[in-house]
Every structure is written in C-alpha cells, then in structure tokens.
Amino acid sequence: MTDRDLERRTPHLVVIGAGPAGLAATLAAAAHGVRVTLLDSATEAGGQFYRQPATGLRARRPQALHHAWRTWERLRNGLDTHVQAGRVRHLTDHHVWLVEHRPDGGFTVHTLLGPEQQDPAEVRADAVLLATGGYEKALPFPGWTLPGVVTVGGAQAMLKGNLALSGRTAVVAGTGPLLLPVATGLAAAGVEVAALVEAADPKAFARRTRALAAQPGKIAEGAGYGARLLRHRVRLLARHTVVEAHGTERLEAVTVAALDADGRVRPGTGRRIPCETLAVGHGMLPHTDLAETLGCRLDGLAVHVDEEQRTDVPGVWAAGETTGIGGAALSLAEGHIAGRSAAARLHGARPDPAQWAAAARTRTRLRAFFAALDSVYAPPAHWPEQVTDDTVVCRCEEVTGGAIRAAVAELGAGDLRTVKLLTRAGMGWCQGRMCGPAVAGLAGCELTPARRPFARPVPLGVLARAGESEDDDARVP
C-alpha cells in the first residue's frame, strides 16, 4: 500500500476558520488520528483574537497587544508540529464560499484563492467543522459614514495587524466587553482616548452577581482593563451613547448624551468631544452563512449544536462564535470538544464525554457568564430615534433611514425581506451583513437569517467551473 493510499484511508476533516475554535479543534482531531485540512481566509493563523503584526513590520514585542500570549504560543507550536508531521495541511488565503454535501456522504468545500478571490479551489473531506467566528453589529447614527469612524473591531485589527492608528485622539463608544481592551490598547499605543462611552448601566451588573462571580478570572481581567484606563486618565461615561459624528471631509468631533432608564436620550445632556477617531461597536453576531447553506438548524441567529458540538446535519460540527458569541476561552473549549468528537466519530467509535469533561465544565460556566453579560450589554432600546431620515443606513446601496421608514409606513413592509425588496437595503456587496440589524431595528421587525445561497460574492466564471475537479482530495495550486 502506497503512502497515498494510506493517506486516503485516514479519515479527513476540514476545519473552516483558524481562530481559537478552529485551532483547538484542529489540534484535538489531529492528535487522535484524523487527517485535517485547516482553511482560513487570512494569511496567518490566529483569527481576529490572535491577530499578529505583519512580518514586514518587524514588531519587537507583539505580545504587548495580547493578554493570552502563552495560549497563542501553545496553539501555534502545536499547529506547526502537526503540519511538519503531515497530519495537518494549513491552507491560507482560502475564502470559502460554499460547502456542498455530496451524494456519497462526503463534502466538497469550494474556495476562492488569494486577496483577489478569483481563482477557485476545492477540498473534499469526510466531515466538516465550522469555526467561522462572528462579525460586528453596526448601528447607524448621523455622521457614521465619515472617514475616521470605525468599528471597535476594526480599530483593534489596525492596531494588532498593522501597528497603525487612525488618529491621535479617539473616542471609544457603544456597548459590550470589547470596548475595554480596545480603549486600553489605543491608550497604551499613545492615543489620547478622550472618553469611553458605554451605554450599559453599571448597576445592572449587581443584579447578576451569581453568574459573574462564577468567573473570577474574567472579573479580574475587566478590573485590570479598568485600572489601566485610570492610569491613562480615560474618562468613563456610563449610560451614555453617541448621538452624532461631526466633520466635513473627515471626523472632527462627536456628540454624546446621557440615557434615561428607558434607553432614550435625555434632553439637554449632549456634550461635544473633539476627536480624530471614533471606534464604535454594539456587540457581535455569529457567522452562519455556511451552516445555513448546509441546512443546519439555527437557534435564533446562532448554529444549534448538541453536547458534542454536532449540528443536526450528519458530518458537520460547529464551534466558537458561530454557535453563540462568547469570547476566546469559550471558543477554545468548544473547539476542543468538537475536534475530539469528530475524531472519534470519523473512526467509527462512540465518543467518551469524560475525555473532554474539563472543557465541558468550562463551556457551561462561560455560556452562563456571557448570557449574563448579554443581558447587560444591550444597545439602547430606542436607538432608532436618533437615526434621521437622511442618515445613510445601507452604505452599499445608499439607502436612507427615511426610505426604510417609508417602506414600512407607506408601502406596508412588515419584514426584513420585504423592506429589502422595496428599498434595496442589503442588496449590495456585503449582502446586508453590515446593515441588516439596523434595517430590522428601524423597520421594527425581527432580525432573521438572510439564507444567502453563497457565503461571499463569486465570479460567474468560477460558478461555471465549479465541480470540474477530478481529484478525490483537493484541487489546490
């Protein structure tokens, strides 16, 4: 039997996404006799959480940008070991646009290669593990399209990946635990953070002490961020929100205002803060495009999984933010469980949950912890009231708040799809990923999965050639 024949007889798992969940799953599966192909759209492993400065920047202390550097080193070294041993193939710059369930029970993963995303490649496998992460929820307000207004994740990515700053003064605003590390990172990099504007009410944490106290490490982490912000003299404006961004050709200042108990802006509380950058975010949403095309069940906006991280589609596992937003530690636990389960199932064995008991306990505690956080870190209940009729809501198609309101009030639109058909909101390049929550909020309807046929735009020529590969395993350059 040749090495190629032996390789083909070894169960093959494709892991999509090389962030914390994907890396943990890859290491767990490879360590238990499964051949793994790790696909990722980035040029380096790590995802957003472990994003590294570009090699050409020659960063002397990249660990200064992370608070979990040792965990990253363990994952990176483990991946390198498995790659060198031939147990893992790590394919970077592979942008997955479709996972196809083949009639023989296997899967074909369709990708586009490189930054131009023009050349197709296919990878075939016995099973698929989705670790596609999440994306930021963007809520509009007057002036949010000005240059200098970025998402908090975007500001963090610029700092971690490019060691770049978008301005010398900044305001970090919105709601959610991500605001703390972003504000801290910007301040440590020399940016004058004029204010941290948090919509949540600090008193709400007191009503959830039981779930929060179960994770003292997370509480200590948050306290550490707070101490660093105090050292940098960053002003905290709790129970406040951004009302408007000001500027002509780029951002010059923002107006923030206090919120009342119902989540409405309190009249007369507005204050103008000069700044060159506004990093704003209102939480995250799971990436579920690939799961939806496979027919996986969703729980609300997240992929439904069982105790083994299996979806309801045989041969498909999911882990990390795609099953619900919960941070890197939860993603690592879920990825480990999914990788161990997939390895056992692919070998025809029944998994023993005792083998991942510690990870399961971590998963339970962190899910409860982040459920408590979600109940505190919610966007202001009446944020649509601050969106004027001439505020652009859908950037791709330049659809305004007034057009969306007219579709509801004058044309009778009652759901997201109808608003989209009447206004073109969500028909552009991002296919509603950025504007979907805003359109739903303005229209007063439920945010529902879009059920797109593909996970990203695909050239027609690629669609015409899809499925032509005769290689049983992959078609890659």
Coordinates of C-alpha atoms in Angstrom, one line a residue:
M1 CA 0.0 0.0 0.0
T2 CA 1.4 3.4 -1.0
D3 CA 1.6 6.4 1.3
R4 CA -1.1 8.0 -0.9
D5 CA -3.4 5.0 -0.4
L6 CA -2.8 5.1 3.4
E7 CA -3.5 8.8 3.5
R8 CA -6.8 8.3 1.6
R9 CA -7.9 5.7 4.1
T10 CA -7.3 8.0 7.0
P11 CA -10.4 10.0 7.9
H12 CA -10.3 13.5 6.6
L13 CA -11.7 16.5 8.4
V14 CA -11.9 20.0 7.0
V15 CA -11.9 22.8 9.6
I16 CA -13.0 26.2 8.3
G17 CA -11.6 29.1 10.3
A18 CA -8.2 29.3 12.1
G19 CA -9.2 31.4 15.1
P20 CA -9.3 30.0 18.6
A21 CA -12.1 27.4 18.0
G22 CA -10.6 26.2 14.7
L23 CA -7.1 25.9 16.1
A24 CA -8.3 24.0 19.2
A25 CA -10.4 21.7 17.0
T26 CA -7.5 21.0 14.6
L27 CA -5.1 20.1 17.3
A28 CA -7.6 17.8 19.1
A29 CA -8.6 16.0 15.9
A30 CA -5.0 15.7 14.6
A31 CA -3.8 14.3 17.9
H32 CA -6.4 11.5 17.6
G33 CA -5.6 10.0 14.2
V34 CA -7.6 12.3 11.8
R35 CA -6.1 14.0 8.8
V36 CA -7.1 17.7 9.0
T37 CA -7.2 20.4 6.4
L38 CA -7.4 23.8 8.1
L39 CA -8.8 26.5 5.8
D40 CA -8.6 30.2 6.6
S41 CA -9.1 33.5 4.6
A42 CA -6.2 35.2 6.4
T43 CA -2.5 34.8 5.6
E44 CA -1.7 33.7 9.1
A45 CA -3.4 31.6 11.7
G46 CA -5.0 33.2 14.8
G47 CA -8.2 34.8 13.7
Q48 CA -9.1 38.3 15.0
F49 CA -8.3 37.4 18.6
Y50 CA -4.7 36.3 17.9
R51 CA -4.1 38.6 15.0
Q52 CA -0.4 39.2 14.6
P53 CA 1.5 42.2 13.1
A54 CA 2.6 41.7 9.5
T55 CA 6.1 40.1 9.3
G56 CA 7.5 43.1 7.4
L57 CA 6.7 45.4 10.3
R58 CA 9.2 43.6 12.5
A59 CA 7.3 44.1 15.7
R60 CA 9.7 43.7 18.6
R61 CA 7.0 43.0 21.3
P62 CA 3.9 41.7 19.6
Q63 CA 2.9 40.1 22.9
A64 CA 2.1 43.6 24.2
L65 CA -1.0 43.6 22.1
H66 CA -2.4 40.4 23.7
H67 CA -3.4 39.2 27.1
A68 CA -3.3 35.5 26.3
W69 CA 0.0 35.2 24.5
R70 CA 1.1 31.9 26.1
T71 CA -2.1 30.3 24.9
W72 CA -1.4 31.5 21.4
E73 CA 2.1 30.2 21.5
R74 CA 0.9 26.8 22.6
L75 CA -1.7 26.7 19.7
R76 CA 0.9 28.0 17.2
N77 CA 3.5 25.5 18.2
G78 CA 1.0 22.7 18.2
L79 CA -0.1 23.6 14.7
D80 CA 3.4 23.7 13.4
T81 CA 4.2 20.3 14.9
H82 CA 1.2 18.7 13.2
V83 CA 1.9 20.4 9.9
Q84 CA 5.5 19.2 9.9
A85 CA 4.3 15.7 10.8
G86 CA 1.9 15.7 7.8
R87 CA -1.2 15.3 10.0
V88 CA -2.4 18.8 9.2
R89 CA -2.5 20.8 6.0
H90 CA -2.9 24.6 6.7
L91 CA -4.2 26.4 3.6
T92 CA -4.2 30.2 4.0
D93 CA -5.8 32.8 1.8
H94 CA -8.7 30.4 1.1
H95 CA -12.0 32.1 1.1
V96 CA -14.8 29.6 1.5
W97 CA -18.0 30.4 -0.4
L98 CA -19.9 27.1 -0.3
V99 CA -19.8 23.7 1.4
E100 CA -21.5 21.1 -0.7
H101 CA -22.9 17.8 0.7
R102 CA -22.0 15.2 -1.8
P103 CA -24.3 12.2 -2.6
D104 CA -21.6 9.8 -1.3
G105 CA -21.9 11.3 2.2
G106 CA -18.8 13.4 2.0
F107 CA -18.3 17.1 1.5
T108 CA -16.8 19.4 -1.1
V109 CA -15.6 22.8 0.2
H110 CA -15.5 25.5 -2.5
T111 CA -13.0 28.3 -2.0
L112 CA -11.5 31.3 -3.8
L113 CA -7.8 31.9 -3.6
G114 CA -5.8 34.9 -2.6
P115 CA -6.7 38.5 -2.0
E116 CA -8.3 38.9 -5.4
Q117 CA -10.6 35.9 -4.8
Q118 CA -10.7 35.0 -8.5
D119 CA -9.2 31.5 -8.7
P120 CA -11.2 28.6 -7.5
A121 CA -10.1 25.6 -5.4
E122 CA -11.9 22.6 -3.9
V123 CA -11.2 20.5 -0.9
R124 CA -13.0 17.2 -0.3
A125 CA -13.4 15.6 3.1
D126 CA -15.4 13.1 5.1
A127 CA -16.6 15.7 7.6
V128 CA -16.6 19.5 8.2
L129 CA -16.1 21.6 11.3
L130 CA -17.4 25.2 11.1
A131 CA -15.4 27.7 13.2
T132 CA -16.3 30.7 11.2
G133 CA -16.5 33.2 14.1
G134 CA -18.6 36.3 14.3
Y135 CA -18.9 39.8 12.9
E136 CA -19.6 43.2 14.5
K137 CA -23.1 44.7 14.8
A138 CA -23.1 48.2 13.3
L139 CA -25.9 50.6 14.3
P140 CA -26.1 53.9 12.3
F141 CA -26.3 57.5 13.6
P142 CA -25.9 60.8 11.8
G143 CA -22.3 61.1 10.6
W144 CA -21.3 57.5 11.0
T145 CA -20.1 57.3 7.4
L146 CA -17.4 60.0 7.9
P147 CA -13.8 58.9 7.5
G148 CA -12.4 58.4 10.9
V149 CA -15.4 56.5 12.2
V150 CA -14.5 52.8 12.5
T151 CA -15.8 49.8 14.4
V152 CA -14.1 48.8 17.6
G153 CA -13.0 45.6 16.0
G154 CA -11.6 47.5 13.0
A155 CA -9.6 49.7 15.3
Q156 CA -8.3 46.6 17.1
A157 CA -7.4 44.9 13.8
M158 CA -5.5 48.0 12.6
L159 CA -3.5 48.1 15.8
K160 CA -2.8 44.4 16.1
G161 CA -2.2 43.7 12.4
N162 CA -0.6 46.8 11.1
L163 CA 0.5 48.7 14.3
A164 CA -1.5 51.5 12.8
L165 CA -3.6 54.3 14.4
S166 CA -6.3 56.2 12.6
G167 CA -5.8 59.4 14.7
R168 CA -4.1 60.9 17.7
T169 CA -7.3 61.4 19.7
A170 CA -10.1 58.9 19.9
V171 CA -13.5 58.2 21.5
V172 CA -14.4 54.5 22.1
A173 CA -18.2 54.1 22.2
G174 CA -21.1 51.7 22.1
T175 CA -21.6 48.7 24.4
G176 CA -20.0 45.4 25.1
P177 CA -16.9 43.9 26.7
L178 CA -14.8 44.6 23.6
L179 CA -14.8 48.3 24.3
L180 CA -12.4 47.8 27.3
P181 CA -9.5 46.1 25.5
V182 CA -9.8 48.4 22.5
A183 CA -9.7 51.6 24.6
T184 CA -6.8 50.1 26.7
G185 CA -4.9 49.1 23.6
L186 CA -5.3 52.5 21.9
A187 CA -4.2 54.4 25.1
A188 CA -1.2 52.1 25.5
A189 CA -0.2 52.8 21.9
G190 CA -0.1 56.6 22.6
V191 CA -3.6 57.6 21.5
E192 CA -5.3 60.2 23.7
V193 CA -8.6 58.4 24.4
A194 CA -10.9 61.3 25.3
A195 CA -13.7 59.1 26.6
L196 CA -15.0 55.6 26.9
V197 CA -18.8 55.9 26.2
E198 CA -20.7 52.8 27.4
A199 CA -24.4 52.6 27.0
A200 CA -24.9 49.9 29.7
D201 CA -25.9 50.7 33.2
P202 CA -23.2 49.6 35.8
K203 CA -26.0 48.9 38.3
A204 CA -27.2 46.1 36.1
F205 CA -24.1 44.0 37.0
A206 CA -25.2 44.0 40.6
R207 CA -28.3 42.0 39.6
R208 CA -26.2 39.3 38.0
T209 CA -23.6 38.7 40.6
R210 CA -24.1 34.9 40.8
A211 CA -23.2 34.2 37.2
L212 CA -20.5 36.8 37.1
A213 CA -18.8 35.6 40.3
A214 CA -18.5 32.1 38.8
Q215 CA -15.8 33.5 36.6
P216 CA -13.4 35.4 38.9
G217 CA -10.7 35.4 36.2
K218 CA -12.9 37.3 33.8
I219 CA -13.8 39.8 36.6
A220 CA -10.1 40.3 37.3
E221 CA -9.4 40.8 33.6
G222 CA -12.1 43.5 33.4
A223 CA -10.7 45.1 36.6
G224 CA -7.2 45.1 35.0
Y225 CA -8.5 47.0 32.0
G226 CA -10.2 49.5 34.3
A227 CA -7.0 50.1 36.2
R228 CA -5.1 50.8 33.0
L229 CA -7.7 53.2 31.8
L230 CA -7.5 55.0 35.1
R231 CA -3.7 55.3 34.7
H232 CA -4.2 56.8 31.2
R233 CA -6.9 59.1 32.6
V234 CA -9.5 57.9 30.3
R235 CA -12.9 59.3 31.2
L236 CA -15.7 56.8 31.5
L237 CA -19.2 58.0 30.5
A238 CA -21.5 55.2 31.6
R239 CA -25.1 55.1 30.5
H240 CA -24.2 57.4 27.6
T241 CA -24.4 57.0 23.8
V242 CA -23.1 58.7 20.6
V243 CA -25.8 61.0 19.1
E244 CA -23.9 62.3 16.1
A245 CA -20.4 62.4 14.5
H246 CA -19.3 65.8 13.1
G247 CA -16.9 66.8 10.3
T248 CA -16.7 67.9 6.7
E249 CA -14.2 65.7 4.9
R250 CA -13.4 63.6 8.0
L251 CA -14.3 63.2 11.6
E252 CA -13.7 66.2 13.8
A253 CA -15.8 65.6 16.9
V254 CA -18.7 63.6 18.3
T255 CA -21.7 64.5 20.4
V256 CA -22.6 62.1 23.2
A257 CA -25.6 62.2 25.6
A258 CA -26.9 60.5 28.7
L259 CA -29.6 57.8 28.5
D260 CA -32.6 57.6 30.8
A261 CA -33.9 54.4 32.4
D262 CA -35.9 53.5 29.3
G263 CA -32.9 53.9 26.9
R264 CA -33.8 57.2 25.5
V265 CA -31.5 60.2 25.1
R266 CA -32.1 62.7 27.9
P267 CA -32.7 66.1 26.5
G268 CA -30.1 68.8 27.4
T269 CA -27.3 66.3 28.3
G270 CA -25.4 66.4 25.0
R271 CA -21.7 67.2 25.0
R272 CA -19.4 67.6 22.1
I273 CA -16.0 65.9 22.3
P274 CA -13.2 66.7 19.7
C275 CA -11.5 63.6 18.3
E276 CA -10.0 62.2 15.1
T277 CA -11.2 58.7 15.6
L278 CA -14.5 57.2 16.8
A279 CA -14.3 53.4 17.4
V280 CA -17.9 52.3 17.9
G281 CA -19.5 48.9 18.4
H282 CA -22.7 47.3 19.7
G283 CA -21.8 43.7 20.1
M284 CA -21.3 40.8 17.6
L285 CA -23.3 38.4 15.6
P286 CA -22.5 34.8 14.7
H287 CA -21.3 34.0 11.1
T288 CA -23.8 31.3 10.0
D289 CA -23.8 31.6 6.2
L290 CA -22.1 28.2 5.5
A291 CA -24.2 26.5 8.2
E292 CA -27.3 27.8 6.6
T293 CA -26.4 26.6 3.1
L294 CA -25.8 23.1 4.6
G295 CA -29.3 23.2 6.2
C296 CA -28.1 23.4 9.8
R297 CA -30.7 24.3 12.3
L298 CA -30.3 27.7 14.0
D299 CA -31.2 28.8 17.5
G300 CA -32.2 32.3 16.8
L301 CA -29.1 33.7 15.0
A302 CA -26.6 31.0 16.1
V303 CA -25.9 27.5 14.9
H304 CA -27.6 24.8 17.1
V305 CA -25.2 22.2 18.4
D306 CA -25.5 19.3 20.9
E307 CA -23.2 18.4 23.7
E308 CA -20.6 17.2 21.2
Q309 CA -20.8 20.4 19.2
R310 CA -22.5 18.5 16.4
T311 CA -25.1 20.2 14.2
D312 CA -28.2 18.4 13.2
V313 CA -26.6 17.7 9.8
P314 CA -24.6 14.5 9.9
G315 CA -20.9 15.0 9.5
V316 CA -21.0 18.7 10.4
W317 CA -19.7 20.1 13.7
A318 CA -19.6 23.8 14.7
A319 CA -17.6 25.6 17.4
G320 CA -16.8 29.1 18.6
E321 CA -18.7 32.3 17.9
T322 CA -20.8 30.7 15.2
T323 CA -22.7 28.8 17.9
G324 CA -23.1 32.0 20.0
I325 CA -20.8 34.9 20.9
G326 CA -18.7 34.1 24.0
G327 CA -15.1 35.1 23.6
A328 CA -11.9 33.2 23.0
A329 CA -11.9 31.0 26.1
L330 CA -15.3 29.6 25.3
S331 CA -14.2 29.1 21.7
L332 CA -11.2 27.1 22.8
A333 CA -13.3 24.8 24.9
E334 CA -15.9 24.2 22.2
G335 CA -13.2 23.7 19.6
H336 CA -11.5 21.0 21.7
I337 CA -14.8 19.2 22.3
A338 CA -15.7 19.4 18.6
G339 CA -12.3 18.1 17.5
R340 CA -12.3 15.2 19.9
S341 CA -15.9 14.3 19.0
A342 CA -15.2 14.5 15.2
A343 CA -12.1 12.3 15.6
A344 CA -14.0 9.6 17.4
R345 CA -17.0 9.6 15.1
L346 CA -14.8 9.5 12.0
H347 CA -13.1 6.4 13.4
G348 CA -16.5 4.8 13.9
A349 CA -16.3 5.0 17.7
R350 CA -18.7 6.4 20.2
P351 CA -17.0 9.4 22.0
D352 CA -16.4 9.3 25.7
P353 CA -17.5 12.7 27.2
A354 CA -15.2 12.0 30.1
Q355 CA -12.3 12.8 27.7
W356 CA -13.4 16.4 27.5
A357 CA -15.0 16.8 30.9
A358 CA -12.9 19.8 31.9
A359 CA -13.6 21.6 28.6
A360 CA -17.4 20.9 29.1
R361 CA -17.3 22.4 32.6
T362 CA -15.6 25.5 31.2
R363 CA -18.2 25.7 28.4
T364 CA -21.1 25.5 30.9
R365 CA -19.6 28.2 33.1
L366 CA -18.7 30.6 30.3
R367 CA -22.1 30.2 28.5
A368 CA -23.8 31.3 31.7
F369 CA -21.3 34.1 32.2
F370 CA -21.8 35.5 28.7
A371 CA -25.6 35.1 28.9
A372 CA -25.4 37.4 31.9
L373 CA -23.2 39.9 30.0
D374 CA -25.6 39.9 27.0
S375 CA -28.4 40.9 29.3
V376 CA -26.4 43.9 30.4
Y377 CA -24.6 44.9 27.2
A378 CA -27.6 45.7 25.0
P379 CA -27.8 48.6 22.6
P380 CA -30.1 51.5 23.9
A381 CA -33.7 50.3 23.4
H382 CA -34.7 53.5 21.5
W383 CA -31.5 53.9 19.3
P384 CA -33.6 54.2 16.1
E385 CA -35.0 57.5 17.3
Q386 CA -31.5 59.1 16.8
V387 CA -31.4 58.0 13.1
T388 CA -32.6 60.9 11.0
D389 CA -34.4 60.4 7.7
D390 CA -31.4 61.5 5.7
T391 CA -28.9 59.2 7.6
V392 CA -27.5 56.6 5.2
V393 CA -28.3 53.2 6.7
C394 CA -27.2 50.8 3.9
R395 CA -23.9 52.1 2.6
C396 CA -23.7 49.7 -0.3
E397 CA -26.9 50.9 -1.9
E398 CA -27.1 54.3 -0.1
V399 CA -30.5 53.7 1.4
T400 CA -31.5 56.2 4.0
G401 CA -33.5 55.9 7.2
G402 CA -36.3 57.8 5.6
A403 CA -36.6 55.3 2.7
I404 CA -36.8 52.4 5.2
R405 CA -39.4 54.2 7.3
A406 CA -41.4 55.0 4.2
A407 CA -41.3 51.3 3.1
V408 CA -43.0 50.4 6.4
A409 CA -45.4 53.3 6.9
E410 CA -46.4 53.9 3.2
L411 CA -45.8 50.6 1.5
G412 CA -46.8 48.2 4.2
A413 CA -43.5 46.3 4.6
G414 CA -43.6 44.1 7.7
D415 CA -40.4 42.0 7.5
L416 CA -36.8 42.4 6.6
R417 CA -37.1 40.7 3.2
T418 CA -39.9 43.0 2.1
V419 CA -38.0 46.1 3.2
K420 CA -35.0 44.8 1.2
L421 CA -37.1 44.3 -2.0
L422 CA -38.7 47.7 -1.7
T423 CA -35.6 49.7 -0.9
R424 CA -32.6 47.6 -2.0
A425 CA -31.3 47.8 1.6
G426 CA -29.0 44.8 1.9
M427 CA -28.6 44.1 -1.8
G428 CA -25.1 45.4 -2.1
W429 CA -21.6 43.9 -1.8
C430 CA -22.0 42.9 1.9
Q431 CA -25.5 41.4 1.3
G432 CA -26.9 43.0 4.4
R433 CA -24.2 41.8 6.9
M434 CA -23.5 45.4 8.0
C435 CA -26.9 47.0 7.7
G436 CA -29.2 44.1 8.5
P437 CA -29.5 44.8 12.2
A438 CA -30.1 48.5 11.6
V439 CA -32.7 47.9 8.9
A440 CA -34.6 45.5 11.2
G441 CA -34.4 47.9 14.1
L442 CA -35.7 50.9 12.0
A443 CA -38.4 48.8 10.4
G444 CA -39.5 47.4 13.8
C445 CA -39.2 43.8 12.6
E446 CA -37.3 40.7 13.7
L447 CA -33.7 40.2 12.5
T448 CA -33.8 36.9 10.7
P449 CA -31.1 34.9 8.9
A450 CA -30.8 36.0 5.3
R451 CA -30.3 32.5 3.9
R452 CA -27.9 33.5 1.2
P453 CA -27.0 30.8 -1.4
F454 CA -23.3 31.6 -1.1
A455 CA -21.2 32.9 1.8
R456 CA -19.4 35.6 -0.4
P457 CA -19.7 37.1 -3.9
V458 CA -18.5 34.6 -6.5
P459 CA -17.4 35.3 -10.2
L460 CA -19.7 33.7 -12.7
G461 CA -16.7 32.0 -14.3
V462 CA -16.0 30.2 -11.0
L463 CA -19.6 29.0 -10.8
A464 CA -19.3 27.7 -14.3
R465 CA -16.2 25.7 -13.5
A466 CA -17.3 24.5 -10.1
G467 CA -17.2 20.8 -9.7
E468 CA -14.9 20.1 -12.6
S469 CA -12.1 18.8 -10.3
E470 CA -11.4 15.0 -10.6
D471 CA -9.0 14.9 -7.7
D472 CA -10.5 12.8 -4.9
D473 CA -9.0 15.0 -2.3
A474 CA -8.4 18.6 -3.4
R475 CA -7.7 21.0 -6.2
V476 CA -5.2 23.5 -4.9
P477 CA -2.2 25.1 -6.5

